[in-house]
mmCIF file of C-alpha atoms and ligand atoms in Angstrom:
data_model
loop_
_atom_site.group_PDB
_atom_site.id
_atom_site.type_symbol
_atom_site.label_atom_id
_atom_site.label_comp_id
_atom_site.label_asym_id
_atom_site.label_seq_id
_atom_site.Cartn_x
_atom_site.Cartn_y
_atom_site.Cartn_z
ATOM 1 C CA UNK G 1 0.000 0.000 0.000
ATOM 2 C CA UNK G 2 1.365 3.519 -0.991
ATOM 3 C CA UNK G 3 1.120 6.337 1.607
ATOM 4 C CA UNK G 4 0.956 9.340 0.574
ATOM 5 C CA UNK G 5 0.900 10.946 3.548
ATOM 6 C CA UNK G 6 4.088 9.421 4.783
ATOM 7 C CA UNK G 7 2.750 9.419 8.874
ATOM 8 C CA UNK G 8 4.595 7.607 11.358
ATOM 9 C CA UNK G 9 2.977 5.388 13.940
ATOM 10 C CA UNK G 10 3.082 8.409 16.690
ATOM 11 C CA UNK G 11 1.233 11.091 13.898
ATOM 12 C CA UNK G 12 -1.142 8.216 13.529
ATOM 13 C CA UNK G 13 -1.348 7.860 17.271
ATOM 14 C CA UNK G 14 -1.717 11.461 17.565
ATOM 15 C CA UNK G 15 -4.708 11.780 14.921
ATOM 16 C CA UNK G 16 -6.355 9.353 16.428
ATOM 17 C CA UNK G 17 -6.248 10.805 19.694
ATOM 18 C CA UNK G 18 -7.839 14.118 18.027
ATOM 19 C CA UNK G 19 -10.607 12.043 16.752
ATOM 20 C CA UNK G 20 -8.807 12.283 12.798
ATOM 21 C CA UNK G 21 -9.434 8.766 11.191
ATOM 22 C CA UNK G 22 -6.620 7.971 8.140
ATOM 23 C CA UNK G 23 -8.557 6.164 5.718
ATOM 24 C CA UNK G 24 -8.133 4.771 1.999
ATOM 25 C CA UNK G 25 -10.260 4.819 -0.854
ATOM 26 C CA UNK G 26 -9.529 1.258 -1.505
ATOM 27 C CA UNK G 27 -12.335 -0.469 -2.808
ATOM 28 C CA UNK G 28 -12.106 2.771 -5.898
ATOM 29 C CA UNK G 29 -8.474 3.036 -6.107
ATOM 30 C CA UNK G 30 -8.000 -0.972 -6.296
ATOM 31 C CA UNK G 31 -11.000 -1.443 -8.632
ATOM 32 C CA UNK G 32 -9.894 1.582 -11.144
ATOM 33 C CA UNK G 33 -6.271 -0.050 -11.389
ATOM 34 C CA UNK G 34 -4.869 3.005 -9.067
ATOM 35 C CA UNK G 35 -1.978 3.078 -6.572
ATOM 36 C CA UNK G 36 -3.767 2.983 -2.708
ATOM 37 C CA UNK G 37 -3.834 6.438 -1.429
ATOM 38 C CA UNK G 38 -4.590 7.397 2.037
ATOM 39 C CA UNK G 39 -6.551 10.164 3.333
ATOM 40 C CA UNK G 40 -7.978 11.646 6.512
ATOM 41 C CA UNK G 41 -11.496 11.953 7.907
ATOM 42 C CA UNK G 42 -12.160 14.075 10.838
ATOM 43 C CA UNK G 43 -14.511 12.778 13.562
ATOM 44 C CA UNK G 44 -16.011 16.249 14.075
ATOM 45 C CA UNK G 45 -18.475 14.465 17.023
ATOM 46 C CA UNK G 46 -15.047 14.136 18.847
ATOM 47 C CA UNK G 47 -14.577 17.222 21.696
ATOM 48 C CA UNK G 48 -11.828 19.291 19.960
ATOM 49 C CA UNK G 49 -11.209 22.602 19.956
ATOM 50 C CA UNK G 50 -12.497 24.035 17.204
ATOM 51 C CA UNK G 51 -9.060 25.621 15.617
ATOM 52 C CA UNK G 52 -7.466 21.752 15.808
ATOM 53 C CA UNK G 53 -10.761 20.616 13.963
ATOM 54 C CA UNK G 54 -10.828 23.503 11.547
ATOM 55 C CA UNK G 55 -7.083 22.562 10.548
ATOM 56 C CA UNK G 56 -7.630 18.722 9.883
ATOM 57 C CA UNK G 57 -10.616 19.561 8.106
ATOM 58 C CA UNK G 58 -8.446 21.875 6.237
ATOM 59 C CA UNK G 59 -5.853 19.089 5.877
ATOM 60 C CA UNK G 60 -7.742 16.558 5.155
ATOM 61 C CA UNK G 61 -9.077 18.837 1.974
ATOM 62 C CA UNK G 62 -5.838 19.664 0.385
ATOM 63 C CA UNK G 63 -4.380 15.826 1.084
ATOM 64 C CA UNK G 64 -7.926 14.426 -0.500
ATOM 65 C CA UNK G 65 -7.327 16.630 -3.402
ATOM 66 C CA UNK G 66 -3.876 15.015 -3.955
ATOM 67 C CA UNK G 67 -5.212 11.819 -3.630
ATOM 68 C CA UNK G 68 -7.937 12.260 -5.787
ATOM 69 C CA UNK G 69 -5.497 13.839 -8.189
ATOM 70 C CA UNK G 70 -3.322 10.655 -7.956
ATOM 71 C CA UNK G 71 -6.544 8.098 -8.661
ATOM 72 C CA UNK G 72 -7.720 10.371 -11.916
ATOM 73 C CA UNK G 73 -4.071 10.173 -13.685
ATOM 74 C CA UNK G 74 -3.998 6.685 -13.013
ATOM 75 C CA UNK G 75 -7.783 6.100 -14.492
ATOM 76 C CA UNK G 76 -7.164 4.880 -18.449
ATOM 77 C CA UNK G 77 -9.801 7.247 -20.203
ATOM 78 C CA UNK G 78 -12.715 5.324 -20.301
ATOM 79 C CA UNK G 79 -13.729 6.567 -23.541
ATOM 80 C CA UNK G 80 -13.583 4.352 -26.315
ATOM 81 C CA UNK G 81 -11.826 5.367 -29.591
ATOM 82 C CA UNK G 82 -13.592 5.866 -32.068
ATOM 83 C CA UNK G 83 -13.619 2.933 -34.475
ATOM 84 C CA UNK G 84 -11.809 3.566 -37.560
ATOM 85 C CA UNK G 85 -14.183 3.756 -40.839
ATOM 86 C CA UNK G 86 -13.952 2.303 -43.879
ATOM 87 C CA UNK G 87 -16.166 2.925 -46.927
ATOM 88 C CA UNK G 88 -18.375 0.397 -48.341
ATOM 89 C CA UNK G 89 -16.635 -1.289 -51.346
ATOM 90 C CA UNK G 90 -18.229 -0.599 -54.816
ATOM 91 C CA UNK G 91 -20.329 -2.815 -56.574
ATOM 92 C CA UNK G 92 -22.998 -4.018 -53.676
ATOM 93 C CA UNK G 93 -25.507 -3.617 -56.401
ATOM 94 C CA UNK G 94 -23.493 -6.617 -57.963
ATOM 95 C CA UNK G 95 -22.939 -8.501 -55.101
ATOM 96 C CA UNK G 96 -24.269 -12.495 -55.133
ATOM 97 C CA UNK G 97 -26.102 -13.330 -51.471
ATOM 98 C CA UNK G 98 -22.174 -14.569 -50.161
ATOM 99 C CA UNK G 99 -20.727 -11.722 -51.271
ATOM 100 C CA UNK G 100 -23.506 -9.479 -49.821
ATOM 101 C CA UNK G 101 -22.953 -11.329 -46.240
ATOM 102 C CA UNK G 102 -19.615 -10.981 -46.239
ATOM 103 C CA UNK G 103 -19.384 -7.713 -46.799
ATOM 104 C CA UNK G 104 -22.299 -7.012 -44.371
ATOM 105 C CA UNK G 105 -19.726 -9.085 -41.155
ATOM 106 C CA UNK G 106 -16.844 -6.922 -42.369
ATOM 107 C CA UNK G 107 -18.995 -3.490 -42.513
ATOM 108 C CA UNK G 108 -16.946 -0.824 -41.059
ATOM 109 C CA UNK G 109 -18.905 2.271 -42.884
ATOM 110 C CA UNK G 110 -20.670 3.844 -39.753
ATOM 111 C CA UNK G 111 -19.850 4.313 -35.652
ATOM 112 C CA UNK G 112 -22.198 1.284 -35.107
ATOM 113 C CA UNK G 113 -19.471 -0.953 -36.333
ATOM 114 C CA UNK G 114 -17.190 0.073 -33.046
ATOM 115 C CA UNK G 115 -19.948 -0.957 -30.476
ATOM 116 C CA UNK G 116 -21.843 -4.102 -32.147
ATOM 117 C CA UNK G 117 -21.181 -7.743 -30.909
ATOM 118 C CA UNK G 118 -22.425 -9.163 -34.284
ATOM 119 C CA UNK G 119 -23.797 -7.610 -37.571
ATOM 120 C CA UNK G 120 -27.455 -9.225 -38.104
ATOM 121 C CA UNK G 121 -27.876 -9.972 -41.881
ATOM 122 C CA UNK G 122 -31.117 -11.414 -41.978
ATOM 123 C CA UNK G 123 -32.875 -14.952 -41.241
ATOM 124 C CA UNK G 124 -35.175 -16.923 -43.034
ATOM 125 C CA UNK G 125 -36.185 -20.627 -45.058
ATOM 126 C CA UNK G 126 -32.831 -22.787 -45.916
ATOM 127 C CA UNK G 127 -31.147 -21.752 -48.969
ATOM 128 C CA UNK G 128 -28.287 -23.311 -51.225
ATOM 129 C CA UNK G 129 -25.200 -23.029 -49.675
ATOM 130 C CA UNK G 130 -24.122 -19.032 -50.697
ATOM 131 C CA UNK G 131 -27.609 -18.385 -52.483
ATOM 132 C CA UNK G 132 -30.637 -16.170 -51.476
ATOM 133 C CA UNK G 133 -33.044 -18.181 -50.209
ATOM 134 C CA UNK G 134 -36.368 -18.889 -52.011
ATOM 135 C CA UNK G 135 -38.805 -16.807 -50.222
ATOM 136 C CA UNK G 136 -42.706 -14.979 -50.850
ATOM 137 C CA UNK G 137 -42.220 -13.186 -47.936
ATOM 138 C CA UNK G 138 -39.546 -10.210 -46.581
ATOM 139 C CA UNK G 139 -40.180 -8.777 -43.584
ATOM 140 C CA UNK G 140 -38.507 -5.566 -42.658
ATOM 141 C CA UNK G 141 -37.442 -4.135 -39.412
ATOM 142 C CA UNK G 142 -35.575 -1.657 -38.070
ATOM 143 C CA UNK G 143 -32.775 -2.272 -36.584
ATOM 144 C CA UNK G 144 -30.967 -5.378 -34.053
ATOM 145 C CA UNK G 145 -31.900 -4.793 -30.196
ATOM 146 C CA UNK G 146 -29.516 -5.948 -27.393
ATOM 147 C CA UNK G 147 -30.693 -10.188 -27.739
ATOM 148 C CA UNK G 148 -30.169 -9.630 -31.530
ATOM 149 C CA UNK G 149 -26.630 -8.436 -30.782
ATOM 150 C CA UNK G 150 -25.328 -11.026 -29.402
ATOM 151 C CA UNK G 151 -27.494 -13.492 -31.001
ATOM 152 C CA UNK G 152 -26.495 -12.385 -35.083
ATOM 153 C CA UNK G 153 -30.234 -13.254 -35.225
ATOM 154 C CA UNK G 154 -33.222 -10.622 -36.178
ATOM 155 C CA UNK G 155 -36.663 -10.668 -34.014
ATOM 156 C CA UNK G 156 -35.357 -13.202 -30.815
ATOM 157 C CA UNK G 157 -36.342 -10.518 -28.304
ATOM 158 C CA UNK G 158 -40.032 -10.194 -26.869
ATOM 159 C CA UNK G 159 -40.939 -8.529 -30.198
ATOM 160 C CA UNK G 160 -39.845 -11.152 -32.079
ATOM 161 C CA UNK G 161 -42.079 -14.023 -30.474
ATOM 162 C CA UNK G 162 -44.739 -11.457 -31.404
ATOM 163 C CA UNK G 163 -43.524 -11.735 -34.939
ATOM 164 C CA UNK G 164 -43.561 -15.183 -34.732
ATOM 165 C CA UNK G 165 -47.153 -15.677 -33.376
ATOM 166 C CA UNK G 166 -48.190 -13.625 -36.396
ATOM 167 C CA UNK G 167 -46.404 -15.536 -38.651
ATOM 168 C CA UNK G 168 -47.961 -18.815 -37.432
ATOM 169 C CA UNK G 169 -50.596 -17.477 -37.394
ATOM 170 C CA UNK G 170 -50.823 -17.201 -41.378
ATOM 171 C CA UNK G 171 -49.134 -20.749 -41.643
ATOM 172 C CA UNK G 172 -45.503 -19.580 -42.181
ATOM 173 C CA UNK G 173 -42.650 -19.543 -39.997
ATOM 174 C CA UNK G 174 -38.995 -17.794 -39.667
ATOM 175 C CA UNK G 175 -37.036 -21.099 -40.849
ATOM 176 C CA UNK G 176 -39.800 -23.012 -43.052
ATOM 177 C CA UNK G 177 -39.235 -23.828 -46.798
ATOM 178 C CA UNK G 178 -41.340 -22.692 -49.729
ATOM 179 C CA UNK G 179 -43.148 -25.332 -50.520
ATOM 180 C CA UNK G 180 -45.627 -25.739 -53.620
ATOM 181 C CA UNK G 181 -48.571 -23.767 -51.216
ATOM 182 C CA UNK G 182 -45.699 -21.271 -51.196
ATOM 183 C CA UNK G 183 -44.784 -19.694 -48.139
ATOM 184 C CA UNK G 184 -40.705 -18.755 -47.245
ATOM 185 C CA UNK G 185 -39.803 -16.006 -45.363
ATOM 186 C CA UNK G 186 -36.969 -14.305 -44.708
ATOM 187 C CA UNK G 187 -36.485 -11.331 -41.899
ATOM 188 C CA UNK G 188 -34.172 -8.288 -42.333
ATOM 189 C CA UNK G 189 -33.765 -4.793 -40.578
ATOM 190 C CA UNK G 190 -32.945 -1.661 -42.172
ATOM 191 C CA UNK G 191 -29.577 -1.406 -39.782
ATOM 192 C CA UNK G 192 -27.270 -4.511 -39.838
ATOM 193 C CA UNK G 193 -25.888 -3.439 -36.458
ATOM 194 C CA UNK G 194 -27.345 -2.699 -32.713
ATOM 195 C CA UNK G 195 -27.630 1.361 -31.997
ATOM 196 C CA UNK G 196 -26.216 1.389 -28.508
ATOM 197 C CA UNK G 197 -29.057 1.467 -25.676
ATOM 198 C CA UNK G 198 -31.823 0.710 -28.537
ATOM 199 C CA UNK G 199 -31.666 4.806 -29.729
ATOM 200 C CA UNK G 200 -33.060 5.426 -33.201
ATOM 201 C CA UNK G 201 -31.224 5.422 -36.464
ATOM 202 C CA UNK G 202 -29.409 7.970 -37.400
ATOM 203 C CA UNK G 203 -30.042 8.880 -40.765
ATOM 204 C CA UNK G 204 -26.321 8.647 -41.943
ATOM 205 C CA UNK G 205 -26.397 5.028 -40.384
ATOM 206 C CA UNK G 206 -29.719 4.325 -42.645
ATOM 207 C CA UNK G 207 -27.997 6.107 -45.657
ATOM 208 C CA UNK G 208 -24.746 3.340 -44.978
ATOM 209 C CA UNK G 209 -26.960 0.583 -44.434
ATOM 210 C CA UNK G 210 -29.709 0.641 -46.541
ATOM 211 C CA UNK G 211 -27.502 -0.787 -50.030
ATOM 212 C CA UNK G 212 -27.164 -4.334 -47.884
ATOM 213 C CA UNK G 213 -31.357 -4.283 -47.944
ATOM 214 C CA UNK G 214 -31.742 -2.761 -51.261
ATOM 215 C CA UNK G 215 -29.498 -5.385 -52.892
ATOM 216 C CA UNK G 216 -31.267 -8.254 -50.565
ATOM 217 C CA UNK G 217 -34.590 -7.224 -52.085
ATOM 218 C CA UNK G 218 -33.100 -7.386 -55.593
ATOM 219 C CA UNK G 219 -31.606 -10.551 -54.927
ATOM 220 C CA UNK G 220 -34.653 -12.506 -52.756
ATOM 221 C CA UNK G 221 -37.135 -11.382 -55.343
ATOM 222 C CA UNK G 222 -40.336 -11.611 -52.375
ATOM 223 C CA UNK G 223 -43.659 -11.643 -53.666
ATOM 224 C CA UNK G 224 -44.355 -9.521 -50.755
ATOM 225 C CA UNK G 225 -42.607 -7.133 -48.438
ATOM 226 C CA UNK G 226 -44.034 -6.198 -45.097
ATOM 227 C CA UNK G 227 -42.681 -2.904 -43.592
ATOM 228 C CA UNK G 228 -42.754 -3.045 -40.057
ATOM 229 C CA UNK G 229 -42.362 0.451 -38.184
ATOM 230 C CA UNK G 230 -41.688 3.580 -38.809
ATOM 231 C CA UNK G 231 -37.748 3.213 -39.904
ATOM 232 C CA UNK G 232 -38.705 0.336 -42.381
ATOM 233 C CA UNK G 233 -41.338 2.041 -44.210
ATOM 234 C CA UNK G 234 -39.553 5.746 -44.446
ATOM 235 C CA UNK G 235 -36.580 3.167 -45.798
ATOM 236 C CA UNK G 236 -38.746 1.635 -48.579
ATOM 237 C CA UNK G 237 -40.683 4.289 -49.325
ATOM 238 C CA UNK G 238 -38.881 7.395 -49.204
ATOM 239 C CA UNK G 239 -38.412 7.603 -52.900
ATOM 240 C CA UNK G 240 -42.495 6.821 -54.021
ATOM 241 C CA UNK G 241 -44.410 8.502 -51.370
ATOM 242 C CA UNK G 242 -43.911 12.069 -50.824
ATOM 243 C CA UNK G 243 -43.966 13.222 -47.121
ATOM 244 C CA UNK G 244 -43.490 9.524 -45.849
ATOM 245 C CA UNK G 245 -41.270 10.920 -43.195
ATOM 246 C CA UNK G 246 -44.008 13.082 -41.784
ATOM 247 C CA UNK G 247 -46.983 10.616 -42.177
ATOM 248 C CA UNK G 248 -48.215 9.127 -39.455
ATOM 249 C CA UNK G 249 -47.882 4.922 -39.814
ATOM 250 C CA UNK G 250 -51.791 5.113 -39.489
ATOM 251 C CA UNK G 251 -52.214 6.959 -42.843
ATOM 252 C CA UNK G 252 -50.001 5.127 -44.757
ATOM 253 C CA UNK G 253 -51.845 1.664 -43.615
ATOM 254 C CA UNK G 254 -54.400 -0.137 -45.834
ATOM 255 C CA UNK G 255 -52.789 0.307 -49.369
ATOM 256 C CA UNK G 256 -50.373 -1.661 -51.562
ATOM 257 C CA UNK G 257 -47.060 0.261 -52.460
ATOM 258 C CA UNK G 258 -43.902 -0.760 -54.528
ATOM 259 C CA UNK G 259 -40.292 -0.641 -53.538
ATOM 260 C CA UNK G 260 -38.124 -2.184 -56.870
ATOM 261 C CA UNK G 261 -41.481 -2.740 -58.783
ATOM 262 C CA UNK G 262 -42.363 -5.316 -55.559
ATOM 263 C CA UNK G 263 -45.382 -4.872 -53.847
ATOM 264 C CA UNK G 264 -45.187 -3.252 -50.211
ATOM 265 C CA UNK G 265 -47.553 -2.923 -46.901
ATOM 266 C CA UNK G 266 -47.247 -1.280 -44.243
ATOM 267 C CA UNK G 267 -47.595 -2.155 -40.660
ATOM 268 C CA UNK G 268 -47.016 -1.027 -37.008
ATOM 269 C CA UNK G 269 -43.694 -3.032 -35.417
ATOM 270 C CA UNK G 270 -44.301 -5.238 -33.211
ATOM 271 C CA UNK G 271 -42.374 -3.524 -30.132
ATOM 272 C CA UNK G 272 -45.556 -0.711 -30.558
ATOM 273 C CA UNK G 273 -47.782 -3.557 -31.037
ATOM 274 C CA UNK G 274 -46.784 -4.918 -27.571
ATOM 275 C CA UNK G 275 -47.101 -1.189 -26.078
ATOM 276 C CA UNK G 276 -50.422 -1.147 -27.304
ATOM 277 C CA UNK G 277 -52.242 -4.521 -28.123
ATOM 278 C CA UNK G 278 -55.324 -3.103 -29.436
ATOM 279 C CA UNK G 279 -53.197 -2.173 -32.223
ATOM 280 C CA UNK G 280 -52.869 -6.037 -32.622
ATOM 281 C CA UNK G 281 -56.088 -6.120 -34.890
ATOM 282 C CA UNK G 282 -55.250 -3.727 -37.582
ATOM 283 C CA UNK G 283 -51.689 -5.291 -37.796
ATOM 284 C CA UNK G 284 -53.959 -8.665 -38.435
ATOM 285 C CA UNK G 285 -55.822 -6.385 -40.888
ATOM 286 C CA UNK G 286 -52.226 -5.543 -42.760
ATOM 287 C CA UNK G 287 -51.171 -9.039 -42.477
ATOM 288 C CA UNK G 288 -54.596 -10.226 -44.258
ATOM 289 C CA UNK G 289 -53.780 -7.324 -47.200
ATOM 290 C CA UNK G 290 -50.830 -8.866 -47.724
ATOM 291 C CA UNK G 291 -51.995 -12.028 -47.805
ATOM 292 C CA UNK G 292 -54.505 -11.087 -50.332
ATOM 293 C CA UNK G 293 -51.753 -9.748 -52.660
ATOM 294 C CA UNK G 294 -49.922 -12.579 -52.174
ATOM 295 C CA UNK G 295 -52.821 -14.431 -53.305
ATOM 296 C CA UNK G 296 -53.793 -12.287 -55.902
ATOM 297 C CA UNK G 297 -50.390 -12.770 -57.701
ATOM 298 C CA UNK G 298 -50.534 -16.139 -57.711
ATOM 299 C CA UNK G 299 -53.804 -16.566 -59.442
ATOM 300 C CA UNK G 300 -52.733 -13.609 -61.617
HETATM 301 N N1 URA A 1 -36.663 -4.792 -33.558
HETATM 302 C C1 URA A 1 -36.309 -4.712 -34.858
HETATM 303 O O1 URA A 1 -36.761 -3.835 -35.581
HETATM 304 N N2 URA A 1 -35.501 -5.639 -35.334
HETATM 305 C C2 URA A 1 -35.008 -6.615 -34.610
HETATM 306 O O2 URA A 1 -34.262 -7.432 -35.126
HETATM 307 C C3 URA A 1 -35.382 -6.677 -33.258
HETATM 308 C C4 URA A 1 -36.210 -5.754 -32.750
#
């Protein structure tokens, strides 16, 4: 242990005897990676004159500032560096579904990169080893939440066994084939990586991202893509609807839109959803539209 103040067993004696305690700020100091300090308390219920209790408190002051002096410089800054950025390579709009992955893990194009556990590409039915997988359905989201993180997985949080009800409840699932009734479904969010503490997008981390989802759209082909949320539909839809960034979600409901010449809907996520179940019927309402379309271009 390092003394600072350098007292000898009679100071200490002394102190004590004028009710001044020496104490250390280990549990801090030892915790922070700091050298021990010592400092003094003053027992101020202990009968002193007041001119011996005025000077330890004055003491004990200037010595805690030196200690506390000590403990910062030995603090590393606890503030990260900033990760170091690297633009997106050309030719996403190219890119086969391998490629596209890859170059989703390595993605170093925004601040999100320096704080994610794991990029979340997407999940959905099996698929040929490096190929998009078959799929009439795309479901959009908005971005990974903490479980997604560390999962690499979209929609494993409480919103996503919402996500999954609804999907069983139209006779598809997250990992299912297409079979010859059709069905297939594969899950992506407009962000590939977790804002810290769940904030929103930024709109520079939607402007990076959104070439991984616009070239997973080209490449998946879905007879159907389901917006879910505010982030998802301004994504989609911010080049075909004017003021979709002012609408409220509630307008924008109940009609068919296109995003690559593919047909769109638009529903509430399902993080609102479970803020506000009665909502739960009109996303049933969206899910039957879609349906219908679905449907519809089958028989078309
Ligand atoms: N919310 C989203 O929008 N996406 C996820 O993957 C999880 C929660």
């Amino acid at each position: 242990m390092t003394d600072i103040l350098h007292l000898d067993k009679r100071q200490r004696a002394m102190l004590a005897e004028m009710g001044v305690r020496v104490w250390s700020p280990m549990s801090e100091a030892v915790v922070m990676g700091a050298p021990v300090v010592e400092s003094l308390a003053v027992d101020t219920s202990a009968s002193q004159p007041p001119e011996v209790v005025m000077q330890a408190h004055a003491d004990e002051a200037h010595r805690f500032v030196a200690a506390s002096a000590l403990v910062a410089q030995a603090i590393p800054n606890p503030t990260k560096p900033a990760p170091v950025l690297i633009q997106r390579p050309e030719g996403i709009d190219q890119m086969d579904w391998s490629a596209l992955h890859n170059t989703v893990s390595g993605c170093q194009a925004c601040s999100l990169c320096g704080s994610r556990k794991n990029t979340v590409f997407g999940v959905g039915a099996p698929a040929a080893e490096g190929q998009a997988p078959q799929v009439d359905w795309l479901i959009v989201g908005e971005a990974p939440g903490e479980n997604e993180d560390i999962q690499g997985e979209p929609f494993v949080g409480q919103a996503g066994k919402l996500l999954d009800n609804m999907l069983g409840a139209m006779k598809l699932s997250r990992t299912g084939a297409r079979s010859p009734d059709g069905g297939g479904v594969y899950i992506a969010n407009v962000l590939k990586c977790r804002p810290p503490g769940n904030r929103n997008p930024k709109p520079e981390e939607v402007a990076q991202c959104l070439p991984y989802l616009e070239r997973q759209v080209a490449l998946l082909q879905p007879k159907i893509i389901l917006a879910m949320g505010r982030f998802a539909v301004q994504a989609l839809l911010r080049d075909t609807v004017p003021d979709v960034e002012t609408m409220p979600l509630g307008k924008l409901r109940g009609r068919v839109y296109t995003y690559q010449n593919l047909p769109v809907v638009v529903t509430y996520h399902p993080a609102y959803v479970l803020r506000n179940l009665p909502e739960k019927a009109k996303v049933w309402a969206d899910l039957c539209l879609a349906m219908a379309h679905v449907k519809g271009s089958e028989s078309a």
